[in-house]
PDB file of C-alpha atoms in Angstrom:
ATOM      1  CA  UNK A 101      26.228  -4.699  -2.242  1.00  0.00           C
ATOM      2  CA  UNK A 102      28.464  -1.700  -3.900  1.00  0.00           C
ATOM      3  CA  UNK A 103      27.613  -0.583  -6.753  1.00  0.00           C
ATOM      4  CA  UNK A 104      30.151  -2.042  -9.213  1.00  0.00           C
ATOM      5  CA  UNK A 105      27.953  -5.382  -7.859  1.00  0.00           C
ATOM      6  CA  UNK A 106      24.764  -4.499  -8.129  1.00  0.00           C
ATOM      7  CA  UNK A 107      25.925  -3.673 -12.555  1.00  0.00           C
ATOM      8  CA  UNK A 108      27.610  -6.848 -12.142  1.00  0.00           C
ATOM      9  CA  UNK A 109      23.988  -8.680 -10.391  1.00  0.00           C
ATOM     10  CA  UNK A 110      21.481  -6.771 -13.564  1.00  0.00           C
ATOM     11  CA  UNK A 111      24.132  -7.661 -16.046  1.00  0.00           C
ATOM     12  CA  UNK A 112      23.511 -11.084 -14.765  1.00  0.00           C
ATOM     13  CA  UNK A 113      19.660 -10.734 -14.330  1.00  0.00           C
ATOM     14  CA  UNK A 114      19.423 -10.126 -18.665  1.00  0.00           C
ATOM     15  CA  UNK A 115      21.354 -11.983 -19.807  1.00  0.00           C
ATOM     16  CA  UNK A 116      19.864 -15.477 -18.308  1.00  0.00           C
ATOM     17  CA  UNK A 117      16.767 -13.974 -18.886  1.00  0.00           C
ATOM     18  CA  UNK A 118      16.983 -13.147 -22.488  1.00  0.00           C
ATOM     19  CA  UNK A 119      19.095 -16.992 -23.149  1.00  0.00           C
ATOM     20  CA  UNK A 120      15.972 -17.451 -21.594  1.00  0.00           C
ATOM     21  CA  UNK A 121      14.026 -16.000 -24.045  1.00  0.00           C
ATOM     22  CA  UNK A 122      13.040 -17.786 -27.789  1.00  0.00           C
ATOM     23  CA  UNK A 123      13.109 -16.100 -30.562  1.00  0.00           C
ATOM     24  CA  UNK A 124       9.480 -17.151 -31.160  1.00  0.00           C
ATOM     25  CA  UNK A 125       8.209 -16.469 -27.938  1.00  0.00           C
ATOM     26  CA  UNK A 126       9.364 -12.471 -28.241  1.00  0.00           C
ATOM     27  CA  UNK A 127       8.139 -13.152 -31.979  1.00  0.00           C
ATOM     28  CA  UNK A 128      11.224 -13.611 -34.261  1.00  0.00           C
ATOM     29  CA  UNK A 129      11.200 -15.769 -36.899  1.00  0.00           C
ATOM     30  CA  UNK A 130      14.888 -17.977 -37.047  1.00  0.00           C
ATOM     31  CA  UNK A 131      17.012 -18.593 -38.997  1.00  0.00           C
ATOM     32  CA  UNK A 132      18.446 -21.988 -39.694  1.00  0.00           C
ATOM     33  CA  UNK A 133      21.379 -22.131 -38.339  1.00  0.00           C
ATOM     34  CA  UNK A 134      20.605 -20.192 -35.053  1.00  0.00           C
ATOM     35  CA  UNK A 135      22.938 -21.630 -32.758  1.00  0.00           C
ATOM     36  CA  UNK A 136      22.137 -19.527 -29.452  1.00  0.00           C
ATOM     37  CA  UNK A 137      18.856 -20.985 -27.385  1.00  0.00           C
ATOM     38  CA  UNK A 138      17.639 -17.806 -26.393  1.00  0.00           C
ATOM     39  CA  UNK A 139      17.478 -14.004 -28.209  1.00  0.00           C
ATOM     40  CA  UNK A 140      20.849 -12.049 -29.563  1.00  0.00           C
ATOM     41  CA  UNK A 141      22.152  -9.020 -27.598  1.00  0.00           C
ATOM     42  CA  UNK A 142      21.428  -7.088 -31.158  1.00  0.00           C
ATOM     43  CA  UNK A 143      17.813  -8.615 -31.151  1.00  0.00           C
ATOM     44  CA  UNK A 144      17.200  -7.211 -27.640  1.00  0.00           C
ATOM     45  CA  UNK A 145      18.265  -4.382 -28.920  1.00  0.00           C
ATOM     46  CA  UNK A 146      16.585  -3.898 -31.729  1.00  0.00           C
ATOM     47  CA  UNK A 147      12.620  -4.978 -29.339  1.00  0.00           C
ATOM     48  CA  UNK A 148      13.657  -2.536 -26.278  1.00  0.00           C
ATOM     49  CA  UNK A 149      14.753   0.465 -29.004  1.00  0.00           C
ATOM     50  CA  UNK A 150      18.249   0.421 -27.691  1.00  0.00           C
ATOM     51  CA  UNK A 151      21.873   0.569 -29.234  1.00  0.00           C
ATOM     52  CA  UNK A 152      23.548  -2.525 -29.854  1.00  0.00           C
ATOM     53  CA  UNK A 153      26.529  -1.031 -27.552  1.00  0.00           C
ATOM     54  CA  UNK A 154      24.657   0.439 -24.734  1.00  0.00           C
ATOM     55  CA  UNK A 155      22.481  -3.078 -24.093  1.00  0.00           C
ATOM     56  CA  UNK A 156      26.082  -4.873 -24.692  1.00  0.00           C
ATOM     57  CA  UNK A 157      28.032  -2.801 -22.139  1.00  0.00           C
ATOM     58  CA  UNK A 158      24.714  -2.452 -19.956  1.00  0.00           C
ATOM     59  CA  UNK A 159      25.736  -6.426 -19.606  1.00  0.00           C
ATOM     60  CA  UNK A 160      29.211  -6.293 -19.203  1.00  0.00           C
ATOM     61  CA  UNK A 161      28.278  -4.324 -16.201  1.00  0.00           C
ATOM     62  CA  UNK A 162      30.220  -0.679 -17.415  1.00  0.00           C
ATOM     63  CA  UNK A 163      28.854   2.236 -15.647  1.00  0.00           C
ATOM     64  CA  UNK A 164      26.169   3.712 -17.746  1.00  0.00           C
ATOM     65  CA  UNK A 165      23.783   5.469 -16.878  1.00  0.00           C
ATOM     66  CA  UNK A 166      19.833   3.533 -16.655  1.00  0.00           C
ATOM     67  CA  UNK A 167      17.005   5.166 -17.042  1.00  0.00           C
ATOM     68  CA  UNK A 168      13.073   4.025 -16.328  1.00  0.00           C
ATOM     69  CA  UNK A 169      11.408   4.841 -20.098  1.00  0.00           C
ATOM     70  CA  UNK A 170      14.911   2.443 -21.554  1.00  0.00           C
ATOM     71  CA  UNK A 171      14.380  -0.857 -18.350  1.00  0.00           C
ATOM     72  CA  UNK A 172      10.771  -0.738 -18.820  1.00  0.00           C
ATOM     73  CA  UNK A 173      11.599  -1.296 -22.483  1.00  0.00           C
ATOM     74  CA  UNK A 174      13.795  -4.058 -22.439  1.00  0.00           C
ATOM     75  CA  UNK A 175      11.076  -5.360 -19.069  1.00  0.00           C
ATOM     76  CA  UNK A 176       8.954  -6.180 -22.032  1.00  0.00           C
ATOM     77  CA  UNK A 177      11.415  -6.752 -24.792  1.00  0.00           C
ATOM     78  CA  UNK A 178      12.712  -9.885 -22.080  1.00  0.00           C
ATOM     79  CA  UNK A 179       9.149 -10.113 -20.831  1.00  0.00           C
ATOM     80  CA  UNK A 180       9.404 -10.093 -17.243  1.00  0.00           C
ATOM     81  CA  UNK A 181       7.104 -10.610 -14.809  1.00  0.00           C
ATOM     82  CA  UNK A 182       6.078  -7.905 -12.243  1.00  0.00           C
ATOM     83  CA  UNK A 183       7.998  -9.073  -9.559  1.00  0.00           C
ATOM     84  CA  UNK A 184      11.209  -9.521 -12.297  1.00  0.00           C
ATOM     85  CA  UNK A 185      10.362  -5.938 -12.726  1.00  0.00           C
ATOM     86  CA  UNK A 186      11.405  -5.138  -9.191  1.00  0.00           C
ATOM     87  CA  UNK A 187      14.030  -6.745  -8.996  1.00  0.00           C
ATOM     88  CA  UNK A 188      15.399  -4.671 -11.844  1.00  0.00           C
ATOM     89  CA  UNK A 189      14.164  -0.977 -10.570  1.00  0.00           C
ATOM     90  CA  UNK A 190      16.793  -1.803  -7.577  1.00  0.00           C
ATOM     91  CA  UNK A 191      19.751  -3.298  -9.369  1.00  0.00           C
ATOM     92  CA  UNK A 192      19.723  -0.135 -11.903  1.00  0.00           C
ATOM     93  CA  UNK A 193      19.136   2.379  -8.250  1.00  0.00           C
ATOM     94  CA  UNK A 194      15.657   2.728  -9.664  1.00  0.00           C
ATOM     95  CA  UNK A 195      12.268   3.270  -7.674  1.00  0.00           C
ATOM     96  CA  UNK A 196      11.132   0.122  -7.409  1.00  0.00           C
ATOM     97  CA  UNK A 197       7.667   0.301  -9.531  1.00  0.00           C
ATOM     98  CA  UNK A 198       4.688   0.399  -7.377  1.00  0.00           C
ATOM     99  CA  UNK A 199       3.318  -3.173  -6.531  1.00  0.00           C
ATOM    100  CA  UNK A 200      -0.555  -3.796  -8.698  1.00  0.00           C
ATOM    101  CA  UNK A 201      -3.879  -3.956  -6.753  1.00  0.00           C
ATOM    102  CA  UNK A 202      -5.946  -7.155  -7.073  1.00  0.00           C
ATOM    103  CA  UNK A 203      -9.229  -7.592  -6.032  1.00  0.00           C
ATOM    104  CA  UNK A 204      -9.241  -6.961  -2.858  1.00  0.00           C
ATOM    105  CA  UNK A 205      -7.870  -8.640   1.056  1.00  0.00           C
ATOM    106  CA  UNK A 206      -9.260 -12.296   0.344  1.00  0.00           C
ATOM    107  CA  UNK A 207     -10.673 -14.804   3.141  1.00  0.00           C
ATOM    108  CA  UNK A 208      -7.913 -15.858   4.395  1.00  0.00           C
ATOM    109  CA  UNK A 209      -6.706 -11.125   5.638  1.00  0.00           C
ATOM    110  CA  UNK A 210      -9.925 -11.674   6.867  1.00  0.00           C
ATOM    111  CA  UNK A 211      -9.796 -14.844   9.098  1.00  0.00           C
ATOM    112  CA  UNK A 212      -6.744 -12.759  10.572  1.00  0.00           C
ATOM    113  CA  UNK A 213      -8.440  -9.692  11.768  1.00  0.00           C
ATOM    114  CA  UNK A 214     -11.618 -11.646  13.247  1.00  0.00           C
ATOM    115  CA  UNK A 215      -8.673 -14.591  14.563  1.00  0.00           C
ATOM    116  CA  UNK A 216      -7.325 -10.797  17.283  1.00  0.00           C
ATOM    117  CA  UNK A 217     -10.726 -10.944  18.430  1.00  0.00           C
ATOM    118  CA  UNK A 218     -11.301  -9.221  20.981  1.00  0.00           C
ATOM    119  CA  UNK A 219      -7.951  -6.997  19.352  1.00  0.00           C
ATOM    120  CA  UNK A 220     -10.199  -4.027  17.351  1.00  0.00           C
ATOM    121  CA  UNK A 221      -8.155  -4.615  13.765  1.00  0.00           C
ATOM    122  CA  UNK A 222      -9.628  -3.810  11.004  1.00  0.00           C
ATOM    123  CA  UNK A 223      -8.440  -3.467   6.960  1.00  0.00           C
ATOM    124  CA  UNK A 224      -7.556   0.194   4.370  1.00  0.00           C
ATOM    125  CA  UNK A 225      -6.666  -0.133   0.888  1.00  0.00           C
ATOM    126  CA  UNK A 226      -5.198   1.593  -1.095  1.00  0.00           C
ATOM    127  CA  UNK A 227      -7.904   4.730  -0.501  1.00  0.00           C
ATOM    128  CA  UNK A 228      -8.043   3.890   2.988  1.00  0.00           C
ATOM    129  CA  UNK A 229     -11.427   2.558   2.412  1.00  0.00           C
ATOM    130  CA  UNK A 230     -12.327  -0.259   5.268  1.00  0.00           C
ATOM    131  CA  UNK A 231     -12.273  -3.678   3.974  1.00  0.00           C
ATOM    132  CA  UNK A 232     -12.697  -5.579   6.584  1.00  0.00           C
ATOM    133  CA  UNK A 233     -12.571  -5.494  10.220  1.00  0.00           C
ATOM    134  CA  UNK A 234     -13.662  -7.707  13.306  1.00  0.00           C
ATOM    135  CA  UNK A 235     -16.422  -7.165  15.709  1.00  0.00           C
ATOM    136  CA  UNK A 236     -13.811  -5.439  18.250  1.00  0.00           C
ATOM    137  CA  UNK A 237     -13.675  -2.615  15.789  1.00  0.00           C
ATOM    138  CA  UNK A 238     -17.091  -2.343  14.190  1.00  0.00           C
ATOM    139  CA  UNK A 239     -17.826  -1.540  18.724  1.00  0.00           C
ATOM    140  CA  UNK A 240     -15.204   0.475  18.936  1.00  0.00           C
ATOM    141  CA  UNK A 241     -15.869   2.789  15.834  1.00  0.00           C
ATOM    142  CA  UNK A 242     -19.794   1.643  14.736  1.00  0.00           C
ATOM    143  CA  UNK A 243     -20.790  -1.300  11.815  1.00  0.00           C
ATOM    144  CA  UNK A 244     -19.724   0.402   8.672  1.00  0.00           C
ATOM    145  CA  UNK A 245     -21.158  -2.310   6.700  1.00  0.00           C
ATOM    146  CA  UNK A 246     -23.627  -0.018   7.858  1.00  0.00           C
ATOM    147  CA  UNK A 247     -22.503   2.632   5.709  1.00  0.00           C
ATOM    148  CA  UNK A 248     -22.691   3.574   2.268  1.00  0.00           C
ATOM    149  CA  UNK A 249     -19.717   1.729   0.129  1.00  0.00           C
ATOM    150  CA  UNK A 250     -19.195   5.605  -0.234  1.00  0.00           C
ATOM    151  CA  UNK A 251     -18.554   6.273   3.070  1.00  0.00           C
ATOM    152  CA  UNK A 252     -17.024   3.819   4.290  1.00  0.00           C
ATOM    153  CA  UNK A 253     -13.361   4.954   4.142  1.00  0.00           C
ATOM    154  CA  UNK A 254     -11.208   5.550   7.883  1.00  0.00           C
ATOM    155  CA  UNK A 255     -10.827   9.978   6.715  1.00  0.00           C
ATOM    156  CA  UNK A 256     -14.434   9.762   5.820  1.00  0.00           C
ATOM    157  CA  UNK A 257     -15.405   8.529   8.399  1.00  0.00           C
ATOM    158  CA  UNK A 258     -12.882  10.629  10.913  1.00  0.00           C
ATOM    159  CA  UNK A 259     -13.342  14.642   8.995  1.00  0.00           C
ATOM    160  CA  UNK A 260     -17.965  14.082   8.301  1.00  0.00           C
ATOM    161  CA  UNK A 261     -19.036  11.651  11.779  1.00  0.00           C
ATOM    162  CA  UNK A 262     -20.478  13.459  14.000  1.00  0.00           C
ATOM    163  CA  UNK A 263     -19.511  10.638  16.174  1.00  0.00           C
ATOM    164  CA  UNK A 264     -16.225  10.190  15.462  1.00  0.00           C
ATOM    165  CA  UNK A 265     -15.303  13.780  16.603  1.00  0.00           C
ATOM    166  CA  UNK A 266     -16.428  12.701  20.549  1.00  0.00           C
ATOM    167  CA  UNK A 267     -15.133   8.743  19.978  1.00  0.00           C
ATOM    168  CA  UNK A 268     -11.544  10.604  19.746  1.00  0.00           C
ATOM    169  CA  UNK A 269     -10.162  11.708  23.179  1.00  0.00           C
ATOM    170  CA  UNK A 270      -8.050  14.334  20.570  1.00  0.00           C
ATOM    171  CA  UNK A 271     -10.480  14.540  17.151  1.00  0.00           C
ATOM    172  CA  UNK A 272      -7.806  17.698  16.233  1.00  0.00           C
ATOM    173  CA  UNK A 273      -4.333  16.298  16.118  1.00  0.00           C
ATOM    174  CA  UNK A 274      -5.010  13.215  15.220  1.00  0.00           C
ATOM    175  CA  UNK A 275      -7.032  14.083  12.173  1.00  0.00           C
ATOM    176  CA  UNK A 276      -4.255  16.363  11.313  1.00  0.00           C
ATOM    177  CA  UNK A 277      -2.511  14.222  11.167  1.00  0.00           C
ATOM    178  CA  UNK A 278      -3.836  10.998   9.815  1.00  0.00           C
ATOM    179  CA  UNK A 279      -3.857  13.433   7.172  1.00  0.00           C
ATOM    180  CA  UNK A 280       0.313  13.897   6.834  1.00  0.00           C
ATOM    181  CA  UNK A 281      -0.058  10.071   6.536  1.00  0.00           C
ATOM    182  CA  UNK A 282      -3.238   9.766   4.239  1.00  0.00           C
ATOM    183  CA  UNK A 283      -0.537  12.439   1.961  1.00  0.00           C
ATOM    184  CA  UNK A 284       2.232  10.648   1.554  1.00  0.00           C
ATOM    185  CA  UNK A 285       1.009   6.743   1.852  1.00  0.00           C
ATOM    186  CA  UNK A 286      -1.554   7.443  -1.296  1.00  0.00           C
ATOM    187  CA  UNK A 287       1.744   9.735  -3.085  1.00  0.00           C
ATOM    188  CA  UNK A 288       0.721   7.665  -5.967  1.00  0.00           C
ATOM    189  CA  UNK A 289      -2.840   7.234  -6.715  1.00  0.00           C
ATOM    190  CA  UNK A 290      -3.819  10.562  -8.445  1.00  0.00           C
ATOM    191  CA  UNK A 291      -5.864   9.973 -11.340  1.00  0.00           C
ATOM    192  CA  UNK A 292      -7.081   6.975  -9.384  1.00  0.00           C
ATOM    193  CA  UNK A 293     -11.428   7.677  -9.728  1.00  0.00           C
ATOM    194  CA  UNK A 294     -11.323   6.604  -5.865  1.00  0.00           C
ATOM    195  CA  UNK A 295      -9.190   8.847  -4.735  1.00  0.00           C
ATOM    196  CA  UNK A 296     -10.067  11.671  -6.204  1.00  0.00           C
ATOM    197  CA  UNK A 297     -12.785  11.355  -5.839  1.00  0.00           C
ATOM    198  CA  UNK A 298     -12.514  11.160  -1.611  1.00  0.00           C
ATOM    199  CA  UNK A 299     -10.432  13.612  -1.565  1.00  0.00           C
ATOM    200  CA  UNK A 300     -12.330  16.009  -3.965  1.00  0.00           C
ATOM    201  CA  UNK A 301     -15.563  15.682  -1.633  1.00  0.00           C
ATOM    202  CA  UNK A 302     -13.477  15.873   1.904  1.00  0.00           C
ATOM    203  CA  UNK A 303     -12.163  19.719   0.615  1.00  0.00           C
ATOM    204  CA  UNK A 304     -15.715  19.861  -0.548  1.00  0.00           C
ATOM    205  CA  UNK A 305     -17.215  18.840   2.844  1.00  0.00           C
ATOM    206  CA  UNK A 306     -14.404  19.229   5.883  1.00  0.00           C
ATOM    207  CA  UNK A 307     -13.180  22.696   6.023  1.00  0.00           C
ATOM    208  CA  UNK A 308     -10.217  21.293   8.350  1.00  0.00           C
ATOM    209  CA  UNK A 309      -9.415  18.517   5.586  1.00  0.00           C
ATOM    210  CA  UNK A 310      -9.209  21.607   3.019  1.00  0.00           C
ATOM    211  CA  UNK A 311      -6.977  23.673   5.455  1.00  0.00           C
ATOM    212  CA  UNK A 312      -4.775  21.158   6.453  1.00  0.00           C
ATOM    213  CA  UNK A 313      -4.702  19.025   2.869  1.00  0.00           C
ATOM    214  CA  UNK A 314      -3.672  22.684   1.288  1.00  0.00           C
ATOM    215  CA  UNK A 315      -0.346  22.101   4.075  1.00  0.00           C
ATOM    216  CA  UNK A 316       0.835  19.884   2.181  1.00  0.00           C
ATOM    217  CA  UNK A 317       2.629  18.193   5.284  1.00  0.00           C
ATOM    218  CA  UNK A 318       3.677  14.760   5.234  1.00  0.00           C
ATOM    219  CA  UNK A 319       4.280  12.370   8.255  1.00  0.00           C
ATOM    220  CA  UNK A 320       5.022   8.636   8.610  1.00  0.00           C
ATOM    221  CA  UNK A 321       3.355   6.109  10.204  1.00  0.00           C
ATOM    222  CA  UNK A 322       5.265   5.197  13.315  1.00  0.00           C
ATOM    223  CA  UNK A 323       4.200   4.003  16.944  1.00  0.00           C
ATOM    224  CA  UNK A 324       1.048   5.269  16.794  1.00  0.00           C
ATOM    225  CA  UNK A 325      -1.396   5.293  20.243  1.00  0.00           C
ATOM    226  CA  UNK A 326      -5.266   6.958  20.107  1.00  0.00           C
ATOM    227  CA  UNK A 327      -7.358   7.448  23.336  1.00  0.00           C
ATOM    228  CA  UNK A 328     -10.547   7.650  23.006  1.00  0.00           C
ATOM    229  CA  UNK A 329     -13.428   8.386  24.750  1.00  0.00           C
ATOM    230  CA  UNK A 330     -16.503   5.183  24.259  1.00  0.00           C
ATOM    231  CA  UNK A 331     -20.108   6.620  24.911  1.00  0.00           C
ATOM    232  CA  UNK A 332     -20.254   3.041  26.017  1.00  0.00           C
ATOM    233  CA  UNK A 333     -17.323   1.589  27.598  1.00  0.00           C
ATOM    234  CA  UNK A 334     -15.754   4.898  28.773  1.00  0.00           C
ATOM    235  CA  UNK A 335     -12.454   5.568  28.060  1.00  0.00           C
ATOM    236  CA  UNK A 336      -9.992   4.118  26.131  1.00  0.00           C
ATOM    237  CA  UNK A 337      -6.433   3.757  24.916  1.00  0.00           C
ATOM    238  CA  UNK A 338      -4.718   1.482  22.116  1.00  0.00           C
ATOM    239  CA  UNK A 339      -1.425   1.260  20.562  1.00  0.00           C
ATOM    240  CA  UNK A 340      -1.690   0.673  16.934  1.00  0.00           C
ATOM    241  CA  UNK A 341      -0.112  -1.912  14.679  1.00  0.00           C
ATOM    242  CA  UNK A 342       0.624  -1.696  11.310  1.00  0.00           C
ATOM    243  CA  UNK A 343       1.716  -4.373   8.896  1.00  0.00           C
ATOM    244  CA  UNK A 344       1.659  -4.690   4.943  1.00  0.00           C
ATOM    245  CA  UNK A 345      -0.324  -7.550   2.965  1.00  0.00           C
ATOM    246  CA  UNK A 346       2.315  -8.757   0.678  1.00  0.00           C
ATOM    247  CA  UNK A 347       0.935 -11.198  -1.068  1.00  0.00           C
ATOM    248  CA  UNK A 348      -1.989  -8.723  -1.419  1.00  0.00           C
ATOM    249  CA  UNK A 349      -0.620  -4.835  -2.448  1.00  0.00           C
ATOM    250  CA  UNK A 350      -1.498  -1.974  -1.023  1.00  0.00           C
ATOM    251  CA  UNK A 351      -3.941  -4.179   1.853  1.00  0.00           C
ATOM    252  CA  UNK A 352      -2.635  -2.826   5.190  1.00  0.00           C
ATOM    253  CA  UNK A 353      -4.154  -4.395   8.400  1.00  0.00           C
ATOM    254  CA  UNK A 354      -4.093  -2.168  11.469  1.00  0.00           C
ATOM    255  CA  UNK A 355      -4.863  -3.959  15.160  1.00  0.00           C
ATOM    256  CA  UNK A 356      -4.941  -2.089  18.724  1.00  0.00           C
ATOM    257  CA  UNK A 357      -3.708  -3.361  21.010  1.00  0.00           C
ATOM    258  CA  UNK A 358      -4.497  -2.310  24.682  1.00  0.00           C
ATOM    259  CA  UNK A 359      -2.657   0.567  26.722  1.00  0.00           C
ATOM    260  CA  UNK A 360      -3.378  -0.523  29.682  1.00  0.00           C
ATOM    261  CA  UNK A 361      -5.123  -3.241  32.535  1.00  0.00           C
ATOM    262  CA  UNK A 362      -7.624  -0.449  32.320  1.00  0.00           C
ATOM    263  CA  UNK A 363      -8.076  -1.204  28.680  1.00  0.00           C
ATOM    264  CA  UNK A 364      -7.290  -4.332  27.408  1.00  0.00           C
ATOM    265  CA  UNK A 365     -10.272  -4.885  31.046  1.00  0.00           C
ATOM    266  CA  UNK A 366     -12.809  -3.289  28.598  1.00  0.00           C
ATOM    267  CA  UNK A 367     -11.902  -5.821  25.718  1.00  0.00           C
ATOM    268  CA  UNK A 368     -15.300  -8.253  25.771  1.00  0.00           C
ATOM    269  CA  UNK A 369     -17.587  -4.553  26.281  1.00  0.00           C
ATOM    270  CA  UNK A 370     -16.423  -3.899  23.300  1.00  0.00           C
ATOM    271  CA  UNK A 371     -17.467  -7.032  20.819  1.00  0.00           C
ATOM    272  CA  UNK A 372     -21.095  -6.557  23.279  1.00  0.00           C
ATOM    273  CA  UNK A 373     -21.704  -2.954  21.415  1.00  0.00           C
ATOM    274  CA  UNK A 374     -20.981  -4.727  17.854  1.00  0.00           C
ATOM    275  CA  UNK A 375     -24.502  -6.225  18.275  1.00  0.00           C
ATOM    276  CA  UNK A 376     -26.320  -2.466  18.571  1.00  0.00           C
ATOM    277  CA  UNK A 377     -27.221  -0.228  16.732  1.00  0.00           C
ATOM    278  CA  UNK A 378     -23.708   1.771  14.969  1.00  0.00           C
ATOM    279  CA  UNK A 379     -22.220   3.809  17.884  1.00  0.00           C
ATOM    280  CA  UNK A 380     -23.537   0.952  20.298  1.00  0.00           C
ATOM    281  CA  UNK A 381     -25.429  -0.153  22.756  1.00  0.00           C
ATOM    282  CA  UNK A 382     -26.152   0.135  26.752  1.00  0.00           C
ATOM    283  CA  UNK A 383     -23.395  -2.369  27.581  1.00  0.00           C
ATOM    284  CA  UNK A 384     -24.293  -1.581  31.404  1.00  0.00           C
ATOM    285  CA  UNK A 385     -27.412  -3.476  30.965  1.00  0.00           C
ATOM    286  CA  UNK A 386     -25.567  -6.854  30.167  1.00  0.00           C
ATOM    287  CA  UNK A 387     -23.269  -6.498  33.386  1.00  0.00           C
ATOM    288  CA  UNK A 388     -20.589  -4.581  31.725  1.00  0.00           C
ATOM    289  CA  UNK A 389     -20.533  -1.755  33.334  1.00  0.00           C
ATOM    290  CA  UNK A 390     -18.683   1.648  31.248  1.00  0.00           C
ATOM    291  CA  UNK A 391     -16.199   3.173  33.537  1.00  0.00           C
ATOM    292  CA  UNK A 392     -14.995   6.325  32.442  1.00  0.00           C
TER     293      UNK A 392
END
């Protein structure tokens, strides 16, 4: 869509929202001789604090500058939904507002994670708190359910759990990469109480995190391969797949797919490890022999 077409679509969208909004809904007293069923342009302009000429030009697809502040004023005046506001921003060529997170992933996502057995899978929220996992994931990293809620965080585990340092075959490289990914993923979390609690706690408790966080390195999540040295199962190599849940803003699903036949053969043993205490059980006693 070129700029002219985008401006034309923006004007048509604003006009359609203006014409569907009644004066009563907007808190305007409609006169007895009113001809239009919706709002007039001057009424939208007055409600949003802009000039009638400027708003008219906007509907007419004129090439004018639109700021986020003014656009959000229009969105409030027209009583747009969150989906409509995102669409409005896209048409205006502005960055999309972050979708608000809801109360959690919901039971359907947790069922999906469980359905991925025997492959390890888990759910992270916007602050990388673990909000869902399956038995295979618990067998891989230990059961997060046995931790205090504030400790059920991927970054916290990587930096503060001694078992994770030996579990990750390349702890230094993977931990540093995770910090860069977290900074990119949480760039709009500043001011969030949980985000501040987590990052402040890690800076105080971990010299490595404090150093790497101060470096301000940024990295997007790409195709990721991680190697583990599991204390019971042995060497494991997984390719990580990341999916975003459209119906649960802020929630991401990670699935661990075996990168080789040896890892695939050991998947049932991870589920057996989940039955024991954090860190796993001796699966060799059950017949699922660990191999290097």
